Tab-separated table of C-alpha atoms in Angstrom:
chain	number	residue	atom	x	y	z
K	464	MET	CA	38.990	37.015	53.567
K	465	VAL	CA	36.383	38.379	56.140
K	466	LYS	CA	36.606	37.681	59.648
K	467	PHE	CA	33.996	37.718	62.489
K	468	THR	CA	33.882	37.676	66.130
K	469	ALA	CA	30.882	36.356	68.052
K	470	ARG	CA	29.345	37.354	71.269
K	471	LEU	CA	26.116	37.182	73.350
K	472	ALA	CA	23.748	40.195	72.882
K	473	THR	CA	23.622	42.860	75.564
K	474	ALA	CA	20.324	43.462	77.407
K	475	GLU	CA	19.831	46.821	75.152
K	476	GLU	CA	20.102	44.425	72.237
K	477	ARG	CA	17.848	42.078	73.410
K	478	ASP	CA	15.343	44.691	74.141
K	479	ASN	CA	15.650	45.984	70.508
K	480	TRP	CA	16.044	42.410	68.778
K	481	ASP	CA	13.480	42.473	66.183
K	482	ALA	CA	14.840	46.145	64.775
K	483	LEU	CA	18.328	44.670	64.779
K	484	VAL	CA	17.413	41.318	63.188
K	485	THR	CA	15.242	42.944	60.314
K	486	ALA	CA	18.303	45.179	59.593
K	487	ASN	CA	20.377	42.111	58.646
K	488	PRO	CA	21.778	41.655	55.065
K	489	ASN	CA	18.660	39.544	54.154
K	490	GLY	CA	16.036	41.435	56.253
K	491	GLY	CA	15.950	38.403	58.936
K	492	ASN	CA	13.354	35.735	59.389
K	493	ILE	CA	10.148	35.230	61.594
K	494	LEU	CA	11.944	32.215	63.118
K	495	GLN	CA	14.924	34.663	64.142
K	496	SER	CA	12.508	36.785	66.117
K	497	ALA	CA	11.960	37.739	69.808
K	498	SER	CA	8.451	36.362	69.642
K	499	PHE	CA	9.601	32.873	68.198
K	500	ALA	CA	12.441	32.791	71.001
K	501	GLU	CA	9.884	33.179	73.639
K	502	VAL	CA	7.650	30.552	72.254
K	503	LYS	CA	10.645	27.904	72.069
K	504	SER	CA	11.568	28.804	75.607
K	505	HIS	CA	8.406	27.114	76.863
K	506	HIS	CA	9.106	24.094	74.783
K	507	GLY	CA	12.196	22.581	75.677
K	508	TRP	CA	14.708	25.034	74.201
K	509	THR	CA	16.809	28.032	75.602
K	510	PRO	CA	17.267	31.098	73.409
K	511	ARG	CA	20.639	32.571	73.104
K	512	PHE	CA	21.017	35.755	70.996
K	513	LEU	CA	24.144	35.875	69.292
K	514	VAL	CA	25.939	38.985	67.591
K	515	PHE	CA	28.269	38.367	64.726
K	516	GLU	CA	30.692	41.273	63.887
K	517	SER	CA	33.188	42.071	61.181
K	518	ALA	CA	34.861	45.026	59.666
K	519	ASP	CA	32.118	45.353	57.050
K	520	TYR	CA	28.552	44.368	58.843
K	521	THR	CA	26.951	43.095	61.991
K	522	THR	CA	24.390	40.250	61.885
K	523	TYR	CA	22.153	39.293	64.709
K	524	ASN	CA	21.077	35.644	65.045
K	525	LEU	CA	18.827	33.635	67.268
K	526	VAL	CA	20.151	30.323	68.484
K	527	ILE	CA	17.920	27.838	70.285
K	528	GLU	CA	19.677	25.488	72.584
K	529	LYS	CA	19.053	22.186	73.673
K	530	ARG	CA	21.150	20.533	76.487
K	531	LEU	CA	21.340	16.637	76.394
K	532	PRO	CA	22.599	14.072	78.988
K	533	LEU	CA	26.302	13.137	78.438
K	534	LEU	CA	26.832	15.101	75.032
K	535	GLY	CA	26.322	18.618	76.188
K	536	ALA	CA	24.403	21.390	74.009
K	537	LEU	CA	23.174	21.305	70.612
K	538	TRP	CA	23.032	24.808	69.141
K	539	TYR	CA	20.551	25.339	66.357
K	540	LEU	CA	20.941	28.674	64.347
K	541	ILE	CA	17.226	28.427	62.995
K	542	LYS	CA	16.921	30.048	59.611
K	543	GLY	CA	20.609	31.415	60.204
K	544	PRO	CA	22.945	32.718	59.849
K	545	ASP	CA	22.035	35.831	58.003
K	546	VAL	CA	24.797	36.766	55.853
K	547	ALA	CA	25.556	39.200	52.975
K	548	ASP	CA	27.482	36.427	50.920
K	549	PRO	CA	27.325	32.582	51.397
K	550	ALA	CA	31.120	32.706	51.583
K	551	HIS	CA	30.855	34.328	54.996
K	552	VAL	CA	29.037	31.342	56.370
K	553	PRO	CA	32.288	29.407	57.231
K	554	ALA	CA	33.793	32.625	58.700
K	555	ILE	CA	30.606	32.935	61.033
K	556	LEU	CA	30.869	29.353	62.135
K	557	ASP	CA	34.561	29.882	63.271
K	558	ALA	CA	33.482	32.675	65.163
K	559	CYS	CA	30.628	30.516	66.518
K	560	ARG	CA	33.069	27.738	67.538
K	561	ASP	CA	35.495	30.185	69.280
K	562	LEU	CA	32.450	31.502	71.314
K	563	ALA	CA	31.340	27.977	72.417
K	564	ARG	CA	34.824	27.095	73.356
K	565	THR	CA	35.697	30.297	75.217
K	566	GLY	CA	32.340	30.813	76.862
K	567	ARG	CA	32.519	27.143	78.176
K	568	HIS	CA	28.986	26.447	76.770
K	569	ASN	CA	30.029	22.823	76.049
K	570	VAL	CA	28.497	22.759	72.463
K	571	PHE	CA	28.933	19.534	70.674
K	572	ALA	CA	27.600	20.729	67.468
K	573	VAL	CA	25.927	23.543	65.671
K	574	LYS	CA	23.023	23.152	63.436
K	575	VAL	CA	22.742	25.826	60.622
K	576	GLU	CA	19.805	26.466	58.150
K	577	PRO	CA	20.501	30.002	56.102
K	578	ASP	CA	18.198	31.500	53.774
K	579	ILE	CA	20.498	30.787	51.052
K	580	PRO	CA	19.217	29.246	47.681
K	581	ALA	CA	20.530	25.864	46.945
K	582	ASP	CA	23.531	25.621	44.589
K	583	ASP	CA	26.172	23.102	43.852
K	584	ASP	CA	29.081	25.483	44.702
K	585	VAL	CA	27.545	26.481	47.979
K	586	HIS	CA	27.089	23.044	48.851
K	587	ARG	CA	30.731	22.350	48.255
K	588	LEU	CA	31.546	25.425	49.980
K	589	PHE	CA	29.761	24.227	53.056
K	590	LEU	CA	31.089	20.691	52.860
K	591	ASP	CA	34.800	22.307	52.552
K	592	ALA	CA	34.012	24.118	55.681
K	593	GLY	CA	33.490	20.773	57.321
K	594	LEU	CA	29.554	21.141	57.460
K	595	VAL	CA	27.567	17.956	57.158
K	596	LYS	CA	24.484	18.059	55.236
K	597	THR	CA	21.510	16.762	57.296
K	598	PHE	CA	17.595	16.414	56.876
K	599	ASP	CA	15.794	19.595	56.523
K	600	LEU	CA	13.581	20.909	59.158
K	601	GLN	CA	11.318	23.586	58.297
K	602	PRO	CA	8.503	23.625	55.756
K	603	ASN	CA	9.780	26.713	53.989
K	604	ASP	CA	13.266	25.237	52.956
K	605	HIS	CA	11.260	24.947	49.756
K	606	THR	CA	8.740	27.718	49.265
K	607	ALA	CA	6.917	29.875	46.990
K	608	ILE	CA	7.830	33.560	47.628
K	609	LEU	CA	5.616	36.378	45.890
K	610	ASP	CA	7.315	39.875	44.733
K	611	THR	CA	4.837	42.131	46.263
K	612	THR	CA	6.490	45.481	45.060
K	613	PRO	CA	4.272	45.976	42.325
K	614	GLU	CA	1.163	48.386	42.845
K	615	PRO	CA	-1.996	46.466	43.589
K	616	ASN	CA	-3.363	46.257	40.237
K	617	GLN	CA	-0.266	45.296	38.682
K	618	LEU	CA	0.356	42.767	41.421
K	619	LEU	CA	-3.032	41.128	40.870
K	620	ARG	CA	-2.177	40.838	37.205
K	621	ASN	CA	1.122	39.398	37.947
K	622	LEU	CA	-0.296	36.473	39.603
K	623	HIS	CA	-0.546	32.929	38.053
K	624	SER	CA	-3.603	32.767	36.142
K	625	ARG	CA	-5.198	30.261	38.362
K	626	GLY	CA	-4.839	32.213	41.339
K	627	ARG	CA	-5.975	35.713	39.752
K	628	ASN	CA	-8.911	34.066	38.289
K	629	ALA	CA	-9.889	32.709	41.651
K	630	VAL	CA	-9.265	35.797	43.513
K	631	ARG	CA	-11.608	37.739	40.943
K	632	ARG	CA	-14.377	35.303	41.099
K	633	ALA	CA	-14.333	35.287	45.002
K	634	ILE	CA	-14.790	39.216	44.803
K	635	ARG	CA	-17.301	38.981	42.152
K	636	GLU	CA	-19.247	36.508	44.032
K	637	GLY	CA	-19.266	38.400	47.283
K	638	VAL	CA	-16.778	36.091	49.465
K	639	GLU	CA	-16.201	38.021	52.813
K	640	VAL	CA	-12.711	38.104	54.329
K	641	ARG	CA	-12.636	39.056	57.934
K	642	ARG	CA	-9.800	40.126	60.100
K	643	MET	CA	-10.451	38.636	63.496
K	644	ASP	CA	-9.386	39.508	67.070
K	645	PRO	CA	-6.751	37.278	68.587
K	646	THR	CA	-8.650	35.690	71.245
K	647	ASP	CA	-8.886	32.048	72.695
K	648	GLU	CA	-12.221	31.447	70.990
K	649	ASN	CA	-10.950	32.491	67.404
K	650	PHE	CA	-7.663	30.463	67.885
K	651	SER	CA	-9.785	27.449	69.159
K	652	THR	CA	-11.688	27.836	65.796
K	653	MET	CA	-8.594	28.203	63.862
K	654	TYR	CA	-7.191	24.953	65.160
K	655	ARG	CA	-10.244	23.286	64.385
K	656	LEU	CA	-9.896	24.422	60.811
K	657	MET	CA	-6.223	23.185	60.729
K	658	ALA	CA	-7.355	19.733	61.762
K	659	HIS	CA	-9.237	19.386	58.422
K	660	ILE	CA	-6.108	20.070	56.670
K	661	GLU	CA	-4.511	17.277	58.893
K	662	ASP	CA	-7.258	14.845	58.004
K	663	ARG	CA	-6.691	15.512	54.129
K	664	SER	CA	-2.906	15.448	54.184
K	665	ALA	CA	0.366	13.981	56.033
K	666	ALA	CA	0.789	17.030	57.965
K	667	LYS	CA	0.865	16.486	61.645
K	668	LEU	CA	-0.308	19.272	63.990
K	669	ARG	CA	1.499	20.343	67.083
K	670	SER	CA	-0.512	20.912	70.352
K	671	TYR	CA	-3.255	23.525	70.563
K	672	GLU	CA	-0.995	25.007	73.423
K	673	TYR	CA	1.964	25.403	71.063
K	674	TYR	CA	0.046	27.137	68.468
K	675	SER	CA	-2.187	29.495	70.740
K	676	ARG	CA	1.180	30.420	72.206
K	677	PHE	CA	2.637	31.142	68.950
K	678	TRP	CA	-0.461	33.053	67.692
K	679	LYS	CA	-0.667	35.185	70.756
K	680	SER	CA	3.029	36.088	70.936
K	681	PHE	CA	3.149	37.261	67.395
K	682	ALA	CA	-0.093	39.032	67.717
K	683	ASP	CA	0.970	40.624	70.935
K	684	ALA	CA	4.145	42.041	69.292
K	685	GLY	CA	1.943	43.317	66.310
K	686	GLN	CA	3.491	41.142	64.067
K	687	GLY	CA	0.614	38.464	63.468
K	688	ARG	CA	-3.035	38.643	62.428
K	689	LEU	CA	-6.029	36.304	61.837
K	690	TYR	CA	-8.175	36.153	59.098
K	691	PHE	CA	-11.649	33.930	58.544
K	692	VAL	CA	-13.754	33.443	55.682
K	693	TYR	CA	-17.385	32.688	56.844
K	694	GLU	CA	-19.794	30.414	54.935
K	695	ASP	CA	-23.312	29.631	56.231
K	696	GLY	CA	-22.501	31.637	59.238
K	697	GLU	CA	-19.570	29.669	60.403
K	698	PRO	CA	-15.769	30.137	59.614
K	699	SER	CA	-14.905	28.015	56.746
K	700	VAL	CA	-11.291	29.178	55.742
K	701	GLY	CA	-8.882	30.503	58.310
K	702	ALA	CA	-5.313	32.033	57.834
K	703	PHE	CA	-2.701	33.320	60.371
K	704	VAL	CA	-0.032	35.701	58.656
K	705	ILE	CA	2.834	37.385	59.856
K	706	ASN	CA	4.667	40.843	58.967
K	707	TYR	CA	8.098	40.792	60.040
K	708	GLY	CA	10.283	43.709	58.534
K	709	LEU	CA	9.425	43.993	54.850
K	710	LYS	CA	8.582	40.487	54.843
K	711	GLY	CA	5.097	38.730	54.974
K	712	THR	CA	4.516	35.001	55.778
K	713	TYR	CA	1.548	32.712	55.377
K	714	LYS	CA	2.260	30.817	58.854
K	715	ASP	CA	-0.841	28.588	59.209
K	716	GLY	CA	-4.018	27.959	57.297
K	717	GLY	CA	-6.960	25.525	57.697
K	718	SER	CA	-10.255	25.053	55.977
K	719	LYS	CA	-13.476	22.992	55.847
K	720	PRO	CA	-13.785	20.112	53.029
K	721	LYS	CA	-16.466	20.616	50.417
K	722	ARG	CA	-17.179	24.327	50.686
K	723	SER	CA	-19.475	26.053	48.159
K	724	GLN	CA	-17.450	29.237	48.017
K	725	TYR	CA	-15.230	29.177	44.936
K	726	GLY	CA	-11.817	31.018	45.508
K	727	ASP	CA	-12.256	31.767	49.402
K	728	SER	CA	-8.742	30.530	50.233
K	729	HIS	CA	-7.395	32.556	47.503
K	730	LEU	CA	-9.247	35.646	48.591
K	731	VAL	CA	-7.887	35.243	52.288
K	732	GLN	CA	-4.362	35.182	50.785
K	733	TRP	CA	-5.067	38.322	48.675
K	734	GLN	CA	-6.492	40.206	51.496
K	735	ALA	CA	-3.600	39.539	53.800
K	736	ILE	CA	-0.946	40.345	50.873
K	737	THR	CA	-2.573	43.784	50.249
K	738	ASP	CA	-3.174	44.566	53.780
K	739	LEU	CA	0.536	43.820	54.762
K	740	LYS	CA	1.555	45.738	51.673
K	741	GLU	CA	-0.566	48.669	52.469
K	742	GLU	CA	0.277	48.905	56.260
K	743	PHE	CA	3.896	47.707	56.453
K	744	GLY	CA	5.246	48.068	52.788
K	745	ILE	CA	6.247	44.374	52.739
K	746	VAL	CA	8.266	43.685	49.605
K	747	GLU	CA	7.847	39.732	49.568
K	748	TYR	CA	5.264	37.176	50.695
K	749	ASP	CA	6.389	33.615	51.762
K	750	PHE	CA	3.751	31.122	51.318
K	751	CYS	CA	5.696	29.054	53.776
K	752	GLY	CA	6.230	25.503	52.273
K	753	THR	CA	5.875	23.676	49.010
K	754	PRO	CA	7.503	20.380	47.500
K	755	PRO	CA	10.875	20.832	46.128
K	756	SER	CA	11.012	22.420	42.703
K	757	ASP	CA	11.713	19.329	41.068
K	758	ARG	CA	8.795	17.464	42.733
K	759	LEU	CA	5.912	20.023	42.139
K	760	LYS	CA	4.010	17.760	39.953
K	761	ASP	CA	4.719	14.722	41.999
K	762	PRO	CA	1.250	13.457	43.389
K	763	ILE	CA	2.806	11.437	46.030
K	764	HIS	CA	4.533	14.109	47.560
K	765	GLN	CA	2.971	14.919	51.171
K	766	HIS	CA	2.673	18.605	50.095
K	767	HIS	CA	1.320	18.153	46.569
K	768	GLY	CA	-1.793	19.931	47.307
K	769	LEU	CA	-0.320	22.457	49.099
K	770	GLY	CA	2.075	23.095	46.512
K	771	LEU	CA	-0.706	23.451	43.728
K	772	PHE	CA	-2.360	26.074	45.817
K	773	LYS	CA	0.563	28.124	46.718
K	774	THR	CA	2.106	27.992	43.083
K	775	SER	CA	-1.272	29.363	41.788
K	776	PHE	CA	-0.052	32.829	43.103
K	777	THR	CA	3.595	32.365	41.752
K	778	LYS	CA	5.034	29.763	39.498
K	779	THR	CA	8.632	30.297	41.332
K	780	VAL	CA	9.702	27.941	44.009
K	781	THR	CA	12.864	28.918	45.825
K	782	ASP	CA	14.898	25.600	47.263
K	783	PHE	CA	17.153	26.858	50.051
K	784	VAL	CA	20.254	24.960	51.177
K	785	GLY	CA	18.425	23.604	54.211
K	786	CYS	CA	20.199	22.255	57.173
K	787	TYR	CA	23.871	21.360	57.697
K	788	ASP	CA	25.690	20.224	61.080
K	789	LEU	CA	29.197	21.756	62.251
K	790	PRO	CA	30.527	19.014	64.656
K	791	LEU	CA	32.473	20.462	67.420
K	792	SER	CA	33.251	17.219	69.126
K	793	ALA	CA	33.769	14.451	66.794
K	794	TRP	CA	33.226	11.637	68.968
K	795	LYS	CA	29.946	13.226	70.549
K	796	TYR	CA	28.784	13.929	67.139
K	797	ARG	CA	29.186	10.495	65.888
K	798	VAL	CA	27.141	9.250	68.842
K	799	TRP	CA	24.531	11.928	68.161
K	800	ASN	CA	24.260	10.898	64.541
K	801	ALA	CA	24.357	7.165	64.778
K	802	ILE	CA	21.777	6.802	67.770
K	803	GLY	CA	21.733	10.124	70.128
K	804	GLU	CA	19.368	12.072	67.927
K	805	ARG	CA	16.860	9.269	67.079
K	806	VAL	CA	16.586	8.490	71.037
K	807	ALA	CA	16.189	12.150	71.984
K	808	ARG	CA	13.351	12.486	69.305
K	809	GLN	CA	11.356	9.316	70.457
K	810	ILE	CA	11.881	10.290	74.230
K	811	TYR	CA	10.620	13.778	73.472
K	812	TRP	CA	7.754	12.679	71.590
K	813	ARG	CA	6.665	9.838	74.254
K	814	ARG	CA	6.922	12.495	76.959
K	815	HIS	CA	5.295	15.349	75.170
K	816	HIS	CA	3.744	14.015	71.989
K	817	GLN	CA	5.328	16.939	70.307
K	818	PRO	CA	8.181	17.081	67.589
K	819	PHE	CA	11.803	17.466	69.182
K	820	TYR	CA	12.590	20.231	67.050
């Protein structure tokens, strides 16, 4: 049975964090990045850069920490741990438990969220390891992922017919996609476009401060880019996409309602996909959030419309395991689970009008 040890990253490892994370067994995740750590450090979380080592491999994982009165610290391995085999998760957590204890970090619970496809055997494995299934937090715990390894012409042919036809028609009718500079003015425009989506769905936006810091952090790192489509001289569709290692991600999008250009939203995605493939050699593109695979056709699901759009590129929806908690203090976790988390989220919302997580 594999055994891991855990430690905090060295200064040199933190300086090279993204290169190390993208070399993890599954290629890392944008929410494990140095840019994301920087963003969360301004919004109530303390980044911890953890290194898990075994005889076979080393995996680098971001933990964000929230300290809570009376209870101590909550550690959130956001989109982690990144492991070569689901069976290694319990060993990683044993190492995490040892680090929390010997380092005197006063951690009462560890929240994990590995990018491992959901499976009954994995669920039983996690429960047997003492994990507690809890509600999912990230939009791409259920998501559409496009294989981008084929050459461009074949990749276009591989799209779902709805998406392929929309892309071709938009190109034929002269829809123009522009890559935009990461300026405050363009970020403000993007945020206004996103507000239109909020008006038409159950999605809730974080503050402009959060998004602009997120976009700027990734853009400054050479990992994020902004695209607009114009109609009648005004931006009508926007998309912020990320390249991280060999993965592309459609992070944020927005559009005006009642547009006349058919396929404009599809063409933005196609442009982003082909750009990232050409410049960075991405092997997959995550559309970042759909309904679960068994609710794709459910019209009352809050992400039904987004799911229809994203599965017009690829029919395949991946359901990841989502969030599990590892209690390190039984009584503190009971308090957290019974009332602490609910109160903490309410207080944070009242103070900041932002989600706790």
